[in-house]
Amino acid sequence: MQYPDLELNPFFTWSNRPRILYGPGVRSEIAFEMGQLGGKRALVITDRGVVQAGVCQMVLDAMKSSGLDCAGIFDEIVQDARIDSINQGAARYRESGADCMVVIGGGSVMDSAKAINILIGEDADDFMPLAEQAALWDSAKPLPPHIVFPTTAGTASEVTTAIVVLDPQARIKMQITHPYNADIAMLDPELTVKLPPRITAFTGMDALTHAIEGVSSTAAEPIADAAGLHAIRLIFKYLPIAVSDPDNITARGNMMIASTLAGFCFGNVMTGAVHATAHALGAHYGIPHGLANAIMLPVVMEANVTFAPERYMLIADAMGLRLSDADPVAAGLAAVEAVKALKKTIGLLETLKDFQVPDDPVKLQPTVELAASDSQIGYNPRYLEDAEILDLLRKAI
């Protein structure tokens, strides 16, 4: 493929935090690394699924053998970061006498932990007033030491400054950013081998969505392109292997790297209509975020291709498609078909109908309005009116 001429965004910024350590078994370094940050007694934040799978114990064993004290375990996080569990976690932190936190889990756990740490740093006990401010960058205070172990390869919450919080009463997902995310992300692929194939599949599609929407974002820039395009290469090669051969550490490790690269990409240039609709679908119908992304991704890509054809051509090239004779639009449409084929290979065949989403314009209107007001919709390469968002949702039913 001949690299297309791309318009260089006249201004962009790039943020890169936290420090990353990668390696099978890297959790054994936990006490040394936490000591460098000044932490001696850690509250472990996780969820019951991670505990029951034995993954939490793998980190607890590493803490014990390396000399980091455990002040307690808070495992009350449920699907989606919720205000009530965030407030409970901050209270538990204070009661435990901890001076630092170790976080073990997927996106909901990692997002909740960021919010808990902000509450501790702000000496506050209710996250709702902070969530309503959206951007918490002015006068942000340094926070207690915070090391995170992602146990899925999808959300990339370990490297982003964003927090997505569900308000169950209002049935909306609020998006908040804060400059101080985790201090260190430890990427240990051994912690992901117990992840069931189905969750491996849809969290991997979450990472793919981050990369594709980042590269096609209206805020796209070269550094994010580099991260996002390499993430796509790794996901197309290793996600099917990680699903079919869960103990394959090479595939698991490459998926962790892909997820993190995709996080660096979208964390700096944002996403688009897939995320906007997935947030709304998650709030109204409880669809897990990665699965909602997997359903909406090919639908939104197909609608976008003609509005940023050169960018979708790059995406197709990163997928490994042969493009020597294809024009950018044809290449982009080939990329859409490649995403559909990947979903079939890893067993993700659901539509929105499987989650009782009605094919009814009146009943869908609240979801359309929530998606239209989502902060990510403005980064989609194609401007979308409400009627066009409705059309995307109905195509995914």
XYZ file of C-alpha atoms in Angstrom:
397
model
C 0.000 0.000 0.000
C 1.197 3.499 -0.780
C 0.969 5.596 2.381
C -1.788 8.176 1.734
C -1.318 11.903 2.154
C -2.883 12.824 5.493
C -3.784 16.260 6.751
C -1.627 17.048 9.790
C -3.649 18.376 12.683
C -2.203 21.908 13.211
C -2.125 21.491 17.005
C -2.176 18.532 19.328
C -0.894 17.497 22.741
C 0.333 14.136 23.976
C 0.135 12.837 27.528
C 1.861 9.655 28.651
C 1.255 8.345 32.154
C 1.746 6.014 34.024
C 5.059 4.155 34.049
C 4.595 0.674 32.564
C 6.237 -2.606 33.551
C 5.556 -5.621 31.332
C 6.398 -9.277 31.850
C 4.978 -12.676 32.790
C 5.336 -12.738 36.589
C 6.216 -9.033 36.875
C 3.894 -8.878 39.901
C 6.842 -10.149 41.982
C 8.249 -6.587 41.790
C 5.230 -5.093 43.565
C 6.828 -4.346 46.945
C 9.949 -2.750 45.455
C 7.942 -0.572 43.089
C 5.435 0.462 45.752
C 8.318 1.253 48.104
C 9.786 3.575 45.483
C 6.464 5.435 45.532
C 6.459 5.618 49.333
C 3.717 3.046 49.970
C 4.059 0.411 52.698
C 0.528 -0.805 53.521
C -1.874 -1.326 50.618
C -5.622 -1.662 50.346
C -6.365 -4.126 47.530
C -9.274 -3.024 45.316
C -10.868 -5.671 43.109
C -14.170 -7.472 42.442
C -15.570 -10.811 43.572
C -15.112 -12.436 40.172
C -11.380 -11.721 40.279
C -11.252 -13.085 43.826
C -13.210 -16.252 42.964
C -11.044 -16.913 39.901
C -7.945 -16.928 42.112
C -6.366 -13.996 40.281
C -6.463 -11.725 43.322
C -4.620 -14.380 45.328
C -1.812 -14.451 42.734
C -1.113 -10.781 43.490
C -1.636 -11.220 47.237
C 0.983 -13.990 47.188
C 3.391 -11.666 45.389
C 2.712 -8.922 47.953
C 3.330 -11.299 50.853
C 6.515 -12.809 49.445
C 7.981 -9.420 48.590
C 7.113 -7.723 51.897
C 4.244 -5.362 51.044
C 1.641 -5.319 53.825
C -2.021 -5.838 52.917
C -4.354 -3.524 54.828
C -7.457 -5.320 53.545
C -9.418 -6.249 50.431
C -12.305 -4.209 49.036
C -14.088 -6.461 46.520
C -17.452 -4.677 46.270
C -16.971 -3.345 42.721
C -19.692 -4.531 40.301
C -20.202 -4.095 36.544
C -19.774 -0.409 35.737
C -18.125 1.991 38.188
C -20.928 3.213 40.465
C -21.008 6.215 42.785
C -22.158 4.154 45.796
C -19.362 1.571 45.571
C -16.790 4.334 44.962
C -17.881 6.080 48.157
C -17.790 2.760 50.042
C -14.291 2.066 48.750
C -12.989 5.426 49.973
C -14.489 4.772 53.409
C -12.855 1.330 53.516
C -9.490 2.866 52.568
C -9.653 5.276 55.490
C -10.815 2.621 57.955
C -8.051 0.216 56.912
C -5.149 2.527 57.706
C -3.731 2.011 54.211
C -1.238 4.449 52.725
C -1.435 3.159 49.137
C -3.608 1.018 46.855
C -3.100 -2.048 44.673
C -5.803 -2.471 42.039
C -6.585 -5.801 40.336
C -9.315 -6.047 37.723
C -10.912 -4.876 34.506
C -12.259 -1.495 33.478
C -14.943 -1.120 36.141
C -12.473 -1.917 38.922
C -9.765 0.345 37.524
C -12.172 3.248 36.931
C -13.622 2.849 40.433
C -10.138 2.826 41.956
C -9.203 6.059 40.188
C -12.312 7.691 41.627
C -11.620 6.283 45.108
C -8.098 7.666 44.978
C -9.396 11.088 43.952
C -11.790 11.067 46.929
C -8.877 10.246 49.242
C -6.741 13.001 47.723
C -9.559 15.532 47.961
C -10.409 14.458 51.529
C -14.016 14.041 50.392
C -16.537 11.251 50.902
C -18.990 11.632 47.988
C -17.843 11.376 44.365
C -21.049 12.722 42.802
C -20.131 16.449 43.080
C -16.763 15.658 41.476
C -18.328 13.555 38.706
C -20.607 16.444 37.784
C -17.559 18.642 37.060
C -16.348 16.268 34.283
C -12.815 17.712 34.077
C -10.927 17.699 37.385
C -7.639 19.187 36.212
C -7.697 22.586 37.932
C -6.060 22.387 41.364
C -5.765 18.591 41.142
C -3.857 17.300 44.136
C -1.223 14.515 44.154
C -2.844 11.245 45.216
C -1.740 8.242 47.321
C 0.539 5.696 45.569
C -1.475 3.610 43.124
C -0.324 0.485 41.246
C -2.719 -1.302 38.900
C -2.811 -4.826 37.457
C -5.259 -5.100 34.524
C -6.839 -8.568 34.336
C -8.429 -8.100 30.917
C -6.943 -6.841 27.650
C -9.493 -4.316 26.516
C -10.417 -1.208 28.451
C -6.908 0.264 28.871
C -8.154 2.131 31.919
C -4.704 1.479 33.374
C -3.199 4.141 31.088
C -5.999 6.636 30.485
C -6.981 9.672 32.510
C -10.672 8.972 31.918
C -13.184 7.516 34.352
C -16.644 6.354 33.230
C -19.131 6.287 36.101
C -22.703 4.971 36.012
C -25.400 6.992 37.743
C -28.005 4.200 38.189
C -30.765 6.617 39.230
C -30.440 8.857 36.181
C -29.416 5.898 33.953
C -26.549 7.823 32.421
C -22.829 7.229 32.197
C -20.754 10.241 33.211
C -17.218 10.737 31.889
C -14.641 12.408 34.108
C -10.951 13.113 33.565
C -8.217 13.750 36.125
C -4.462 14.178 35.471
C -3.355 11.628 38.070
C -4.268 8.119 37.044
C -2.253 5.147 38.322
C 1.437 5.696 39.086
C 2.471 2.326 37.658
C 0.670 -0.181 35.414
C 2.026 -3.713 35.756
C 1.124 -5.743 32.667
C 1.389 -9.362 33.751
C -0.181 -11.680 31.151
C -0.256 -14.558 33.633
C -3.142 -12.735 35.328
C -5.303 -13.030 32.189
C -5.065 -16.773 31.441
C -8.143 -17.562 33.571
C -10.280 -15.072 31.649
C -13.157 -16.973 29.938
C -13.024 -17.044 26.104
C -16.174 -14.962 25.713
C -14.830 -12.147 27.925
C -11.453 -12.400 26.194
C -13.326 -11.938 22.913
C -15.393 -8.890 23.730
C -12.723 -7.110 25.761
C -10.396 -7.629 22.807
C -13.025 -6.047 20.565
C -13.147 -3.132 23.006
C -9.417 -2.606 22.434
C -9.900 -2.861 18.677
C -12.641 -0.239 18.853
C -10.350 2.096 20.794
C -7.682 1.748 18.121
C -9.978 2.121 15.093
C -11.920 5.053 16.524
C -8.658 6.697 17.641
C -7.090 6.461 14.175
C -10.290 7.753 12.522
C -10.952 10.460 15.145
C -11.266 14.078 14.038
C -8.457 14.775 16.545
C -6.145 12.102 15.094
C -2.423 12.893 15.069
C 0.749 10.967 14.161
C 1.762 9.704 17.606
C -1.687 8.294 18.275
C -1.738 6.840 14.749
C 1.459 4.894 15.491
C 0.036 3.427 18.680
C -3.411 2.678 17.250
C -2.251 1.090 14.008
C 0.180 -1.241 15.768
C -2.571 -2.190 18.226
C -4.747 -3.205 15.247
C -1.924 -5.358 13.840
C -1.489 -7.166 17.154
C -5.220 -7.675 17.762
C -5.890 -9.192 14.348
C -2.997 -11.614 14.847
C -3.354 -12.546 18.497
C -7.002 -12.151 19.574
C -8.178 -15.363 17.834
C -5.284 -17.247 19.457
C -6.023 -15.835 22.920
C -9.678 -16.917 22.557
C -8.967 -20.444 21.273
C -5.845 -21.108 23.367
C -6.302 -19.262 26.699
C -3.005 -20.509 28.181
C -0.945 -19.064 25.331
C 1.159 -16.486 27.164
C 2.544 -15.053 23.913
C -0.977 -14.267 22.674
C -2.071 -13.014 26.089
C 0.981 -10.784 26.366
C 0.557 -9.304 22.910
C -3.117 -8.605 23.635
C -2.144 -6.750 26.825
C 0.325 -4.651 24.827
C -2.294 -4.049 22.121
C -4.850 -2.917 24.679
C -2.375 -0.517 26.269
C -1.308 0.904 22.884
C -4.957 1.411 21.959
C -5.424 3.179 25.280
C -2.573 5.571 24.575
C -4.154 6.208 21.177
C -7.736 6.963 22.142
C -6.754 8.495 25.484
C -5.153 11.357 23.575
C -7.460 11.734 20.553
C -10.788 10.353 21.857
C -13.112 7.946 20.033
C -16.384 8.426 18.120
C -19.919 7.196 17.519
C -19.254 3.583 18.508
C -18.406 4.676 22.025
C -21.172 7.283 22.177
C -23.829 4.698 21.306
C -22.205 1.987 23.472
C -22.270 4.286 26.514
C -25.974 4.962 25.948
C -26.772 1.284 25.346
C -24.905 0.304 28.497
C -26.789 2.867 30.582
C -30.256 1.978 29.218
C -29.978 -1.772 28.539
C -27.051 -2.934 30.697
C -25.012 -4.241 27.763
C -21.352 -4.761 28.802
C -19.285 -1.982 27.251
C -16.942 -4.163 25.216
C -19.827 -6.166 23.808
C -21.791 -3.039 22.894
C -18.685 -1.758 21.110
C -18.325 -5.065 19.257
C -21.919 -4.858 18.029
C -21.760 -1.215 16.938
C -18.232 -1.158 15.443
C -18.857 -2.514 11.920
C -22.146 -0.584 11.627
C -20.499 2.747 12.467
C -17.390 2.020 10.381
C -19.517 1.393 7.287
C -21.305 4.699 7.802
C -18.012 6.560 8.268
C -15.790 5.175 5.502
C -16.576 7.752 2.830
C -15.962 10.616 5.290
C -12.343 9.610 6.077
C -11.375 7.084 3.396
C -7.585 7.466 3.708
C -7.732 6.754 7.435
C -9.811 3.634 6.927
C -7.312 2.590 4.247
C -4.558 2.740 6.879
C -6.727 0.685 9.219
C -7.283 -1.932 6.519
C -3.544 -2.094 5.877
C -2.881 -2.615 9.596
C -5.363 -5.498 9.540
C -3.090 -7.178 6.982
C -5.450 -6.851 4.020
C -3.940 -6.856 0.512
C -4.661 -3.426 -0.907
C -2.404 -3.024 -3.930
C -5.282 -2.295 -6.323
C -7.886 -0.923 -3.945
C -8.917 2.740 -3.704
C -9.298 4.140 -0.178
C -13.080 3.660 -0.005
C -12.867 0.073 -1.233
C -10.080 -0.585 1.272
C -12.159 0.895 4.076
C -15.156 -1.259 3.174
C -12.850 -4.281 3.133
C -11.849 -3.340 6.678
C -15.520 -3.415 7.699
C -15.841 -6.957 6.327
C -12.630 -7.949 8.129
C -14.109 -6.806 11.452
C -17.249 -8.866 10.791
C -15.104 -11.903 9.965
C -13.020 -11.444 13.126
C -16.174 -11.294 15.256
C -17.381 -14.541 13.681
C -14.029 -16.215 14.306
C -14.084 -15.350 18.020
C -17.762 -16.210 18.453
C -19.372 -12.797 18.901
C -22.606 -13.049 16.908
C -25.012 -11.030 19.049
C -27.072 -8.121 17.830
C -28.838 -5.483 19.924
C -32.014 -7.582 19.609
C -30.363 -10.192 21.845
C -30.370 -7.580 24.630
C -34.053 -6.634 24.205
C -33.289 -3.362 22.464
C -36.574 -2.556 20.659
C -36.721 -1.742 16.967
C -39.034 1.144 17.754
C -38.059 4.775 17.026
C -40.145 6.134 19.891
C -38.721 3.744 22.467
C -35.189 4.294 21.121
C -35.395 8.089 21.289
C -33.985 8.385 24.859
C -30.993 6.260 23.815
C -30.508 8.401 20.699
C -30.588 11.592 22.775
C -28.109 10.198 25.301
C -25.721 9.163 22.522
C -26.087 12.563 20.834
C -25.059 14.306 24.064
C -22.093 11.991 24.699
C -18.697 13.732 24.732
C -17.259 11.249 22.200
C -19.757 11.870 19.407
C -17.975 15.067 18.326
C -14.825 13.134 17.395
C -16.626 10.905 14.894
C -15.390 11.615 11.330
C -18.980 12.022 10.168
C -21.311 14.526 11.843
C -24.419 12.685 12.961
C -27.913 14.076 13.413
C -30.330 12.302 15.766
C -32.036 10.569 12.835
C -28.704 9.152 11.683
C -27.871 7.865 15.174
C -31.285 6.188 15.240
C -30.505 4.596 11.875
C -27.206 3.201 13.207
C -28.937 1.663 16.216
C -31.669 0.080 14.092
C -29.092 -1.433 11.751
C -27.473 -3.109 14.781
C -30.737 -4.686 16.025
